[in-house]
Coordinates of C-alpha atoms and ligand atoms in Angstrom, one line a residue:
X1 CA 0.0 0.0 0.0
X2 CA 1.3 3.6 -1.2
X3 CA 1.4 5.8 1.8
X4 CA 1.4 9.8 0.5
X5 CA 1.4 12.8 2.2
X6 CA 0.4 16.0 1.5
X7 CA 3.9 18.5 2.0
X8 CA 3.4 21.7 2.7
X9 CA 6.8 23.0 1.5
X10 CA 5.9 21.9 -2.1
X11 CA 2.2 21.9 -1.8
X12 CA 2.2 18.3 -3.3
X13 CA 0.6 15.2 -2.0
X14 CA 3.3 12.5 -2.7
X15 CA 4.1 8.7 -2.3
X16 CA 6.2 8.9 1.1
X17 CA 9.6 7.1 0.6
X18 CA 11.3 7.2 4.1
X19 CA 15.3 8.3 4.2
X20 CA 15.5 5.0 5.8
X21 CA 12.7 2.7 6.6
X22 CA 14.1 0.7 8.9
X23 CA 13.4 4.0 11.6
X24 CA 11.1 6.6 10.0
X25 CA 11.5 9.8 12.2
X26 CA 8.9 12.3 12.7
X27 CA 8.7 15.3 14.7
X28 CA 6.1 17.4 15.9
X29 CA 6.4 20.5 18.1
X30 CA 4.2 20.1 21.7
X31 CA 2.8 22.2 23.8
X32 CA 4.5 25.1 25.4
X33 CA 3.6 23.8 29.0
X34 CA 2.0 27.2 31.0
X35 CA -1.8 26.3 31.1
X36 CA -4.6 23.4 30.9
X37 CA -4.5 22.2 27.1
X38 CA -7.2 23.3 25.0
X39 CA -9.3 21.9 22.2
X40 CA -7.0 23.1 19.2
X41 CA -4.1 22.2 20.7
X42 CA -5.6 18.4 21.2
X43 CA -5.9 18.7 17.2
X44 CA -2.1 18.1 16.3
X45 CA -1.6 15.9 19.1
X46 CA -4.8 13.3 17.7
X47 CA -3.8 14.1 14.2
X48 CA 0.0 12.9 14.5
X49 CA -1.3 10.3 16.6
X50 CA -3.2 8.4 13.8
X51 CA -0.2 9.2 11.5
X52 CA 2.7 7.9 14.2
X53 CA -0.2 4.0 15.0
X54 CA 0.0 3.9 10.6
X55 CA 3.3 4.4 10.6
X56 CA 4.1 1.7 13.0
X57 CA 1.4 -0.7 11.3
X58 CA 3.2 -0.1 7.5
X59 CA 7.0 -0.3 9.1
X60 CA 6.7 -2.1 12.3
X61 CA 6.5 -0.7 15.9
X62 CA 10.1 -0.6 16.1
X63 CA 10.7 1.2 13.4
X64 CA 9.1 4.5 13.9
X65 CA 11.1 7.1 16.1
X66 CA 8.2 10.2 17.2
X67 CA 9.5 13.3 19.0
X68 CA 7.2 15.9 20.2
X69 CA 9.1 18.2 22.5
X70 CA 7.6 19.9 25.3
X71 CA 8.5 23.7 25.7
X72 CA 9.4 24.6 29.4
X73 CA 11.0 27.8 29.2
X74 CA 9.0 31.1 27.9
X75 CA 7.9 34.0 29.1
X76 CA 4.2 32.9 29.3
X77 CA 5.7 30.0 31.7
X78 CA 7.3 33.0 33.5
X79 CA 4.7 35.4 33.9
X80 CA 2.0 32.1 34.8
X81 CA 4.5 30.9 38.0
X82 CA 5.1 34.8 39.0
X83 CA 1.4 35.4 39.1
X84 CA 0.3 31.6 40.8
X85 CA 3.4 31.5 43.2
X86 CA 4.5 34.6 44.2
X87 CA 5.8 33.6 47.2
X88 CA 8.2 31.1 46.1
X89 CA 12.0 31.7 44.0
X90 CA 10.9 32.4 40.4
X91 CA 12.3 29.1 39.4
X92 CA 10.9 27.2 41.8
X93 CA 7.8 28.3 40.4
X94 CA 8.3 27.6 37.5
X95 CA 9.4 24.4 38.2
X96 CA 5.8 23.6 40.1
X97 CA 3.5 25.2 37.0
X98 CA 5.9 23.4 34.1
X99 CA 5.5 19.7 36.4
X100 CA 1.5 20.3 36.7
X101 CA 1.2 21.3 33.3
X102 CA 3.1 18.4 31.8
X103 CA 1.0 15.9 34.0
X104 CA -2.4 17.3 33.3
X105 CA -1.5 17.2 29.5
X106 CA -0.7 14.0 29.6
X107 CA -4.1 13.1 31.5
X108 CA -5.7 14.6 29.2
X109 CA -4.2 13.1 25.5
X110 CA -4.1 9.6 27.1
X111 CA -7.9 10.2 27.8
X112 CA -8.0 10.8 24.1
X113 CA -6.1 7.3 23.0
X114 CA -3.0 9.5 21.9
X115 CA 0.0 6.6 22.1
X116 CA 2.9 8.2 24.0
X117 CA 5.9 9.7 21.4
X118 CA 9.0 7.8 21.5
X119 CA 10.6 10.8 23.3
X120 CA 9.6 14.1 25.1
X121 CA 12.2 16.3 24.9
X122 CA 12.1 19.0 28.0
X123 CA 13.5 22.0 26.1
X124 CA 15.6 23.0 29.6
X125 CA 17.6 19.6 29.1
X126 CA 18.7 20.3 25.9
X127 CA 20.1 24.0 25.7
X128 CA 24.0 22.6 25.6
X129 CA 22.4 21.6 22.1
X130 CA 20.9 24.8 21.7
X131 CA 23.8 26.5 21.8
X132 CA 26.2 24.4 19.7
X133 CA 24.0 25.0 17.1
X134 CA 24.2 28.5 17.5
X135 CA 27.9 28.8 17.8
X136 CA 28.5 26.8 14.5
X137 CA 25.6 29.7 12.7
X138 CA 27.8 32.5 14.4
X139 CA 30.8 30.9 12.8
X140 CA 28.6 30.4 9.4
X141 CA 28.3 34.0 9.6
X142 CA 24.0 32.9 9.6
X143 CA 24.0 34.9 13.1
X144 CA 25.6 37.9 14.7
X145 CA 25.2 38.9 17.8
X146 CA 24.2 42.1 19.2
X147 CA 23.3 43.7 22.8
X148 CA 23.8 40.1 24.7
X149 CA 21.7 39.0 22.3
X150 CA 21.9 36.4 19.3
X151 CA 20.4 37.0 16.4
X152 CA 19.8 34.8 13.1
X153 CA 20.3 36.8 9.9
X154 CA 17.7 36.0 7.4
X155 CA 19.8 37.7 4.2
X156 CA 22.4 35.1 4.6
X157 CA 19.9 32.1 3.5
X158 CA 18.8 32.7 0.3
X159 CA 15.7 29.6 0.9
X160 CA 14.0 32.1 3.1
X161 CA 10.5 32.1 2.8
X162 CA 10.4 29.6 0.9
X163 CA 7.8 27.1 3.0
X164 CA 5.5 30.0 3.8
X165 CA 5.8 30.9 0.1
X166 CA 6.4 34.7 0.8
X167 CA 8.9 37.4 -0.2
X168 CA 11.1 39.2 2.7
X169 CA 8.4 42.7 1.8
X170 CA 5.7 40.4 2.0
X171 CA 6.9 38.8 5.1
X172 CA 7.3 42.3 6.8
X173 CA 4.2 43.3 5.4
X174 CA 2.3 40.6 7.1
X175 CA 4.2 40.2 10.4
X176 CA 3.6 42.1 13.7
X177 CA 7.7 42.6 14.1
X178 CA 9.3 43.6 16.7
X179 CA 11.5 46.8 16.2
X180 CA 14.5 46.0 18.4
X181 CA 17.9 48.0 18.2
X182 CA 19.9 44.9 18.3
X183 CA 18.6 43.9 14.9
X184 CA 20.2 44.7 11.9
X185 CA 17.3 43.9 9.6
X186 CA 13.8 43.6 10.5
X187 CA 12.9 39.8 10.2
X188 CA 15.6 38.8 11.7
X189 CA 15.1 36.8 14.8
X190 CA 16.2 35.5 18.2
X191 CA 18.3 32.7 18.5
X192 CA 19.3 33.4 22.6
X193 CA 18.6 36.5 24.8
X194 CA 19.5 37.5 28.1
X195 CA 17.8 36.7 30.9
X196 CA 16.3 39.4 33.7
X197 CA 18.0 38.5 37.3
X198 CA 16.2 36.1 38.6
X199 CA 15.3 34.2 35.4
X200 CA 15.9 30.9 34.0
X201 CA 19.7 31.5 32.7
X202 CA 22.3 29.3 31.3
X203 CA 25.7 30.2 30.8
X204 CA 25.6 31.8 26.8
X205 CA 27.3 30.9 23.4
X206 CA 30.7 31.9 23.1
X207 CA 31.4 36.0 22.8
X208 CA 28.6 36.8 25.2
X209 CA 29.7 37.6 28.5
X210 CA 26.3 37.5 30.9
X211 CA 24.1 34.6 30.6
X212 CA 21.1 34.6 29.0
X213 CA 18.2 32.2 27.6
X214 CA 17.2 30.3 23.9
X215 CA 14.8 31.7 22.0
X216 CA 11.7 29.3 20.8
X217 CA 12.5 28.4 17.4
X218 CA 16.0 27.2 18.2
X219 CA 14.9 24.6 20.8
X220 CA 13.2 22.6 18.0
X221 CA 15.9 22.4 15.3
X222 CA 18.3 21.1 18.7
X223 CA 16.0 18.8 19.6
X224 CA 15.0 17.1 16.5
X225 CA 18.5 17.0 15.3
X226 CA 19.6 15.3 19.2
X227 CA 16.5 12.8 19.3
X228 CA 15.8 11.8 15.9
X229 CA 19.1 10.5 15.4
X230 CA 20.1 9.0 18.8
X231 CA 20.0 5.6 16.9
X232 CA 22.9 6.1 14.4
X233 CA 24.6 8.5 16.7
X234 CA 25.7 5.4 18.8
X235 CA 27.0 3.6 16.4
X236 CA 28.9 6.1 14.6
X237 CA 33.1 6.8 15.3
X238 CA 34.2 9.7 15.4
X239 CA 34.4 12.0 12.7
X240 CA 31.5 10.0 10.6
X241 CA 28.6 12.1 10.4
X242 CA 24.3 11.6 9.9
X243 CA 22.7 13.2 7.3
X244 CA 20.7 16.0 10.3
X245 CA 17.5 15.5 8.2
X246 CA 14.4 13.4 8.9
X247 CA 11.0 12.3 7.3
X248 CA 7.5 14.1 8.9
X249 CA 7.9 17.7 10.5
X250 CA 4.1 18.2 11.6
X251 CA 2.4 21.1 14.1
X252 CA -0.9 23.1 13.1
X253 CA -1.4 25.3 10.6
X254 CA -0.3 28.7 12.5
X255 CA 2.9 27.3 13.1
X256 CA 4.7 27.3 9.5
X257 CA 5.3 31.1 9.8
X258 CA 7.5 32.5 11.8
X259 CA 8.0 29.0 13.9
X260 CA 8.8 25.9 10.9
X261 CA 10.1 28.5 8.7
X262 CA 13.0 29.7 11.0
X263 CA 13.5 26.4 12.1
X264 CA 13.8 25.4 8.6
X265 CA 16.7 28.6 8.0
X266 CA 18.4 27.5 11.0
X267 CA 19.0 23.5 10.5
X268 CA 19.6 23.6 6.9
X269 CA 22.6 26.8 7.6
X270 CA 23.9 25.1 10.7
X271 CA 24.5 21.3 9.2
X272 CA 24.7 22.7 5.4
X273 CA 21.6 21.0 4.6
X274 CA 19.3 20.8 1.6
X275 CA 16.1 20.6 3.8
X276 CA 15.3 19.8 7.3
X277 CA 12.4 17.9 6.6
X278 CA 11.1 15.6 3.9
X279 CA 7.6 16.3 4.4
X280 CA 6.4 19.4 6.3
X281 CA 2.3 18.9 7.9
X282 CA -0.2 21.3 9.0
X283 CA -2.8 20.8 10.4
X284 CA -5.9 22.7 9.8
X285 CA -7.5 25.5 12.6
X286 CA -10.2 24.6 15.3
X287 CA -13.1 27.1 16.0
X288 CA -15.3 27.1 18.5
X289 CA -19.1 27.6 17.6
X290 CA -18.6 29.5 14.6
X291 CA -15.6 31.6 16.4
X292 CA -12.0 32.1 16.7
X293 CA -11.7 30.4 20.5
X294 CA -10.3 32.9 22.6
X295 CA -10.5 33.4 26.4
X296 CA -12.2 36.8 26.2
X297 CA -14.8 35.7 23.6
X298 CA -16.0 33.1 26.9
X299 CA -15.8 30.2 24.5
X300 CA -12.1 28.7 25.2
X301 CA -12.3 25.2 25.9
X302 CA -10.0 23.1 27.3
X303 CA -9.4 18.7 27.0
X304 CA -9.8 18.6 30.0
X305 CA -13.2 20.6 30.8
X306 CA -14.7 18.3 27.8
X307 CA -13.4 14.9 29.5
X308 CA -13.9 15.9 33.4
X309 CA -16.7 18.7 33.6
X310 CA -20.6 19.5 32.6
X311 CA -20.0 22.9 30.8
X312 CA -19.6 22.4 27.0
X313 CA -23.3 20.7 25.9
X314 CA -23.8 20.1 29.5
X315 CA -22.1 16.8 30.1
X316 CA -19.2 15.1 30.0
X317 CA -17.9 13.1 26.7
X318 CA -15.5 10.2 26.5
X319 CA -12.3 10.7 25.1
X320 CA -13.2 8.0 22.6
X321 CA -15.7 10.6 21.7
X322 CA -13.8 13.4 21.0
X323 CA -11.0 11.6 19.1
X324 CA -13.5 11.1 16.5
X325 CA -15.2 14.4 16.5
X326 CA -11.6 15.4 15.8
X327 CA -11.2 12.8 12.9
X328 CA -14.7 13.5 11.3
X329 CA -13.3 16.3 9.2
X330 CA -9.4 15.8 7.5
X331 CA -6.9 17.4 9.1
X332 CA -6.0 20.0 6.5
X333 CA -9.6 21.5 6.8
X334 CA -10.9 24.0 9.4
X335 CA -12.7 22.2 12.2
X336 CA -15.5 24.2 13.9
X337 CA -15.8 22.2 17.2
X338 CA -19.7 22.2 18.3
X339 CA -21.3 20.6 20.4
X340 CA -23.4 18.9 17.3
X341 CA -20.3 17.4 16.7
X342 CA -19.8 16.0 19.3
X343 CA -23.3 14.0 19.7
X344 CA -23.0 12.7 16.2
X345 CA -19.4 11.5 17.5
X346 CA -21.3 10.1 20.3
X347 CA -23.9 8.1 18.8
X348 CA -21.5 6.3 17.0
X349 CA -18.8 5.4 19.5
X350 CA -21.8 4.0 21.2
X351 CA -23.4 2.0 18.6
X352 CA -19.8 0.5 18.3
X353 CA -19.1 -0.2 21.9
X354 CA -22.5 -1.6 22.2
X355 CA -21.7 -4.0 19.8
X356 CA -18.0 -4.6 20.5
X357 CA -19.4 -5.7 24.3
X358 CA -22.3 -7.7 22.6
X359 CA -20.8 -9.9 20.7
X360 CA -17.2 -9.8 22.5
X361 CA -18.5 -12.6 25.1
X362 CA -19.5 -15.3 23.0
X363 CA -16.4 -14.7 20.7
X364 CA -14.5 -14.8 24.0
X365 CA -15.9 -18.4 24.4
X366 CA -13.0 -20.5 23.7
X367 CA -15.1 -22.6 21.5
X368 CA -15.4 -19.6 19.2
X369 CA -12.1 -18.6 18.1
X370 CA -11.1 -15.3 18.2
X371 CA -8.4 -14.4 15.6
X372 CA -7.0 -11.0 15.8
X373 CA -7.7 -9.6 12.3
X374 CA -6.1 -7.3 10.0
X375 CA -7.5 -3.5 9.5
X376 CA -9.6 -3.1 7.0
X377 CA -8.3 -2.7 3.8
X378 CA -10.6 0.4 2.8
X379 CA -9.7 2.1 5.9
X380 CA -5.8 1.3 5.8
X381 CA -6.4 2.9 2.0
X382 CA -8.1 6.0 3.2
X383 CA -5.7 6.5 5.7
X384 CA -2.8 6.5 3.2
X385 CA -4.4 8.6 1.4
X386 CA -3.0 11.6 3.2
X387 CA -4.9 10.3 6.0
X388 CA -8.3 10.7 5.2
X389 CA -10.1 10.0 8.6
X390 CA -13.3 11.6 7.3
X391 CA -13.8 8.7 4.4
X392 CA -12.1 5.7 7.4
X393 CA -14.5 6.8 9.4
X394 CA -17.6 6.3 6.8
X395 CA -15.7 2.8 6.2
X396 CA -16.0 1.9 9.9
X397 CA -19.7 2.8 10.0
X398 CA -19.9 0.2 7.0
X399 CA -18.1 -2.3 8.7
X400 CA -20.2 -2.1 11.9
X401 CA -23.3 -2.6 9.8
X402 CA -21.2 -5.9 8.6
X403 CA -20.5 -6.9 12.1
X404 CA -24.2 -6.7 13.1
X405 CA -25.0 -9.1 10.1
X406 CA -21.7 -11.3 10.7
X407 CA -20.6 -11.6 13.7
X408 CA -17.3 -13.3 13.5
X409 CA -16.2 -9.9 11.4
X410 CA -16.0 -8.3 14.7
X411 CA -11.5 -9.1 15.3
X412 CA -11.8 -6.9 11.9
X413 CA -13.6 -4.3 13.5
X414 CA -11.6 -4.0 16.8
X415 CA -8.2 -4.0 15.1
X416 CA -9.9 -1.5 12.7
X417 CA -11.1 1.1 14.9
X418 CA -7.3 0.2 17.3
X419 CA -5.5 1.2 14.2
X420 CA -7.5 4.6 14.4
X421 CA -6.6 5.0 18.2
X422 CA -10.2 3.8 19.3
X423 CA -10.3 1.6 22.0
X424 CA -12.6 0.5 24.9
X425 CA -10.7 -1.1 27.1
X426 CA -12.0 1.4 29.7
X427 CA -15.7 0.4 29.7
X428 CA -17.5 4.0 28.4
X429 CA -20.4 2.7 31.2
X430 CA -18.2 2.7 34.3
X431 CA -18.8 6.2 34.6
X432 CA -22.4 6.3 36.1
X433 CA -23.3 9.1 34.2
X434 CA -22.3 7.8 31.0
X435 CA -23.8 4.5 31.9
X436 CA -27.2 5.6 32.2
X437 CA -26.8 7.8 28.9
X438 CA -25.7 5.1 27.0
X439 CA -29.0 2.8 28.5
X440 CA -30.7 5.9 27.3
X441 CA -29.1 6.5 24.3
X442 CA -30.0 3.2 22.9
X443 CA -33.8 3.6 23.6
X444 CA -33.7 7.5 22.5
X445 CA -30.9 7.8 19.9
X446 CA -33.6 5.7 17.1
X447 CA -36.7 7.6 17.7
X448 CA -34.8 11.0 17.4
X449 CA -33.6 10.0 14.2
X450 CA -37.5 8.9 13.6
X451 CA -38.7 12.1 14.0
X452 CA -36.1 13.7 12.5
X453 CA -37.2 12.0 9.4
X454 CA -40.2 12.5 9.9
X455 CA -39.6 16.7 10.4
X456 CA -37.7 16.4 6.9
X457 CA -40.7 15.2 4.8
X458 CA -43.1 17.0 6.8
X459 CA -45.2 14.2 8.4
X460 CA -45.8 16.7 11.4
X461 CA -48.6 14.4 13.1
X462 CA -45.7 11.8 13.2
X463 CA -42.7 14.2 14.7
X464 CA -45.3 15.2 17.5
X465 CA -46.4 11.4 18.1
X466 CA -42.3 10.6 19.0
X467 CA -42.2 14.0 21.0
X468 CA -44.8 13.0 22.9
X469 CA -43.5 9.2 23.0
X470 CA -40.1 10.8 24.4
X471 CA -42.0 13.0 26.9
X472 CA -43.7 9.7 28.2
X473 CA -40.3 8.3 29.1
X474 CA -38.9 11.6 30.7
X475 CA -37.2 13.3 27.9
X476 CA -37.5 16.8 26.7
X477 CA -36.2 17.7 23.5
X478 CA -34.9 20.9 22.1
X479 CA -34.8 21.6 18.1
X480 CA -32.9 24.3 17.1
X481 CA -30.3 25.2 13.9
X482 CA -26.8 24.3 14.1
X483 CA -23.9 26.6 13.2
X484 CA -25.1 26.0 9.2
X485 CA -28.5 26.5 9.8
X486 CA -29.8 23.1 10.0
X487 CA -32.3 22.1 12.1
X488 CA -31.1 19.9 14.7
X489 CA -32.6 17.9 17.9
X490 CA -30.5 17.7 21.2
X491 CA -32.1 16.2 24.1
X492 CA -32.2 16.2 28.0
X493 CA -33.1 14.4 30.8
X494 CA -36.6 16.2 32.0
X495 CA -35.9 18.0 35.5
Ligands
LIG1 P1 1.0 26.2 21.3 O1 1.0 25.6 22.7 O2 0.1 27.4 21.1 O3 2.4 26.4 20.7 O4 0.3 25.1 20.4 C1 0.6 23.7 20.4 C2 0.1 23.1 19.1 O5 -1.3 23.3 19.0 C3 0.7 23.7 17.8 O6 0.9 22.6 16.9 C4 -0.4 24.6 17.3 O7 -0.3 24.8 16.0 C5 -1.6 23.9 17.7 N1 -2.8 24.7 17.8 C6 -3.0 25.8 18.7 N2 -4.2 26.3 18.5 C7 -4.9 25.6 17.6 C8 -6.2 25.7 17.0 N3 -7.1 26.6 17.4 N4 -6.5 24.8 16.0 C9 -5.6 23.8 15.6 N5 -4.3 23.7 16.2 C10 -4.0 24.6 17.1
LIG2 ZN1 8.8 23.6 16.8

C-alpha cells in the first residue's frame, strides 16, 4: 500500500519514501507547558497520533522514532508561576507550574487514546544543544550577535520564505515585528537573549559575556536533530557524520510562519543542509461555535473541561468521543468544534461499543475462536491517502453494519477502529453518568432519528407522536439550527 502525504513546503501530496525505513522519524512541536490544554491544541496531538499508530502498522513498531518536545521555558511560563506562586524563587515556580502542566496534558491526550511519542524532549535539558548550534551559525556567519543578544540573519539564506511561500516585503508586510535596536534587519530573529535577574539562565554561546536564555525556534531544530538521530549516533566513530534530516515535520497550521520557517533557516545553515524535513504537515485551525476560540470571547475550551466537567453541551464526553469528532473532518480543513459534533461522534462510538461488548462474550468463548484480524483494507487505504479520517470513518460505520450481520467480522472491527486509536478497554459505562446515557441512548438515539425524518418530509402528526413518546419516558427535546442553519434535535433528561 502507497502511503502519500500532502507536504506543505511543495504543496504536493506525494508517495512517502522514508530516508531510511528501517526508523522513520517524525517530529512534531508540543505544547508550550503554561496552562490546561485546550481543544486546538488536542488537534495536532490526535492528528500525528493516527499518522505515528499507521506508521508503525506499514514499518513495524520498532521502526518509527516520534519526538514531540515539550517547551518549558518562555515567558508565558514565567509570567504564569510569577502570578500563581508569588511567594516562592521564580524558578521554583516555575518548576511547580511546568510539572503540573506536563502531568495534566498528559491526563488529558491519554484520555483521548493518543500513544505516548518515543521521546519528550524538556526543552531546559537540551540548551547545551541549543547552543552548539548556535555557535556553529555565528561561525557560518548565519548569526551575529548584538546587545547580549543572538540574532539569526535571514539575508544570509537565500531559501527564506520559501515554505510559507512569501517574499522578505511580504513577510514584513504581514508580520507584527518587533523593532528591536539589536537587529540589523527587521525579520531577523532571536536565537538566545539575556535573561532578567532572577530568570531561567544558562551560561551563553561563546562572545557573550552574561548569561542569558534560547529563543523558541532554536529549541526545536536542537532537539529534533539530538533525538531523531540517537539511533545512528551510537553507532557512529568519530568523525563520521548523519545526514541531520528526517521524514515528517508536523504542528498546526499557525505554526509554519515564523516557527517551521525559522526552524527550517536554521538546520539547513547550521549542518549545510538541503532541507530539514522531507515532508512538512499542517494541520488545519479549530473554531469554536462558529468563532476564533479565545478566552475573552468566553468560548475557550479546554481537554480537559470536555473529558472531566458538565460545561460544553452540558455533560461530559468520553475521550473516545472526541477523538472522533476530531477525525470527522481531515486534518488539513478547518474544524468548527460544536457541540453537534460531538453528539453525532457520540452516537456512533456507542453504537460500536455496544456492539464490541455484545458480541465480545461469546467470541470470548474459547469454543469460538477469536483471531485478531487485520484493519480493514478500505480504511488502511483512506488513511494512506494523506490520512483521510473523514472517508475511514464512513468505512468503519460500514463495517459495523457488517458486524451486526456477521458476527465473527468483529476481530476486523476492533483491530480496525485500534488502528484509528479507538479503543474501549476502559468500559465508556463505568462512569455512572455515562452509563445511564448510554442505557438511554440506545432507547432515544432511534426515535430521534424517527422524528427527524419525519420533520424532513413534513409528516408533522408523526414528529409530534415521538415528541410526545419521548415525553412519556422523561425526555425533553430541544430543536434548534446548528452553526449551518440546519435544524437539529438535542435532548435532555426532564428535571
Ligand atoms: P501552542 O502551545 O500554542 O504552541 O500550540 C501547540 C500546538 O497546538 C501547535 O501545533 C499549534 O499549531 C496547535 N494549535 C494551537 N491552537 C490551535 C487551534 N485553534 N487549532 C488547531 N491547532 C492549534
Ligand atoms: Zn517547533
Amino acid at each position: 500500500m502507497e502511503l502519500k502525504l500532502y507536504d506543505t513546503l511543495t504543496k504536493e501530496k506525494r508517495a512517502f519514501v522514508p530516508l531510511d525505513a528501517s526508523n522513520v522519524r517524525m517530529y512534531v512541536c508540543g505544547p508550550t507547558v503554561y496552562d490546561f490544554a485546550h481543544i486546538g491544541n488536542a488537534r495536532p496531538v490526535i492528528v500525528f497520533d493516527v499518522l505515528f499508530r499507521l506508521l508503525r502498522h506499514l514499518y513495524g513498531e520498532k521502526h518509527v522514532t516520534y519526538v514531540r518536545n515539550i517547551t518549558d521555558v518562555d515567558d508565558k511560563i514565567n509570567d504564569r508561576a510569577a502570578r500563581d506562586f508569588p511567594g516562592l524563587p521564580l524558578n521554583e515556580a516555575i518548576r511547580k507550574v511546568t510539572e503540573q502542566t506536563e502531568k495534566q496534558f498528559h491526563a488529558d491526550v491519554d484520555e483521548l487514546g493518543c500513544l505516548r511519542p518515543s521521546a519528550e524532549p524538556r526543552a531546559t535539558e537540551h540548551i547545551g544543544e541549543m547552543r552548539a548550534i548556535i555557535e556553529k551559525l555565528i561561525a557560518n556567519k548565519n548569526a551575529y550577535v548584538e546587545q547580549d543578544h543572538v540574532l539569526f540573519s535571514v539575508a544570509t539564506d537565500q531559501k527564506y520564505g520559501s515554505l510559507a511561500r512569501r517574499t522578505l516585503d511580504e513577510m514584513l508586510a504581514g508580520a507584527r515585528v518587533d523593532v528591536a535596536p539589536y537587529k540589523r534587519a527587521p525579520m531577523d530573529f532571536v536565537l538566545w537573549k539575556p535573561s532578567k535577574p532572577g530568570e531561567p539562565s544558562w551560561p551563553s554561546p561563546a562572545g557573550i559575556g552574561a548569561p542569558g536564555r534560547p529563543g523558541w525556534h532554536i529549541e526545536c531544530s536542537a532537539m529534533a536533530d539530538k533525538l531523531l538521530w540517537e539511533d545512528v549516533k551510537a553507532t557512529l566513530s568519530s568523525g563520521q557524520n548523519y545526514p541531520h534530516q528526517f521524514d515528517i515535520h508536523g504542528g498546526g497550521i499557525d505554526l509554519v510562519f515564523p516557527h517551521h520557517e525559522n526552524e527550517m533557516a536554521q538546520s539547513c545553515c547550521a549542518f549545510h543542509q538541503s532541507r530539514m524535513a522531507n515532508v512538512w504537515m499542517h494541520n488545519g485551525f479549530l473554531q469554536v461555535e462558529g468563532e476564533k476560540m479565545s478566552k475573552s470571547l468566553g468560548n475557550f475550551v479546554t481537554i480537559n473541561e470536555l473529558l472531566t466537567m458538565d460545561t460544553f453541551g452540558k455533560k461530559t464526553w468520553a475521550g473516545n468521543v472526541v477523538r472522533v469528532a476530531m477525525l470527522k473532518t481531515h486534518y488539513r480543513q478547518p474544524i468548527d468544534w460544536t457541540i453537534k459534533r460531538l453528539w453525532e461522534a457520540e452516537d456512533q462510538v456507542v453504537q460500536w461499543e455496544l456492539l464490541v461488548d455484545r458480541i465480545i462474550e461469546p467470541l470470548n468463548n474459547p469454543s469460538l475462536m477469536l483471531k485478531v484480524g487485520e484493519p480493514d483494507r478500505e480504511v488502511m487505504e483512506a488513511l494512506a491517502d494523506d490520512l483521510n479520517t473523514h472517508r475511514a470513518l464512513d468505512r468503519v460505520h460500514h463495517l459495523a453494519n457488517e458486524v451486526r450481520r456477521e458476527p465473527e467480522r468483529l476481530p476486523f472491527l476492533i483491530s480496525t477502529l485500534r488502528l484509528l486509536g479507538i479503543e474501549f478497554s476502559r468500559p465508556y459505562g463505568s462512569n455512572p453518568a455515562n452509563a445511564r446515557r448510554r442505557d438511554l441512548m440506545e432507547k432515544v438515539g432511534p426515535l430521534i432519528m424517527a422524528r427527524e425524518s419525519a420533520r424532513a418530509r413534513k409528516d408533522f402528526a408523526e414528529s409530534d407522536r415521538i415528541r410526545d413518546q419521548l415525553a412519556a419516558m422523561g425526555i425533553a427535546i430541544k430543536d434548534g439550527k446548528d452553526a449551518d442553519g440546519k435544524p437539529v434535535t438535542t435532548w435532555e433528561v426532564a428535571r
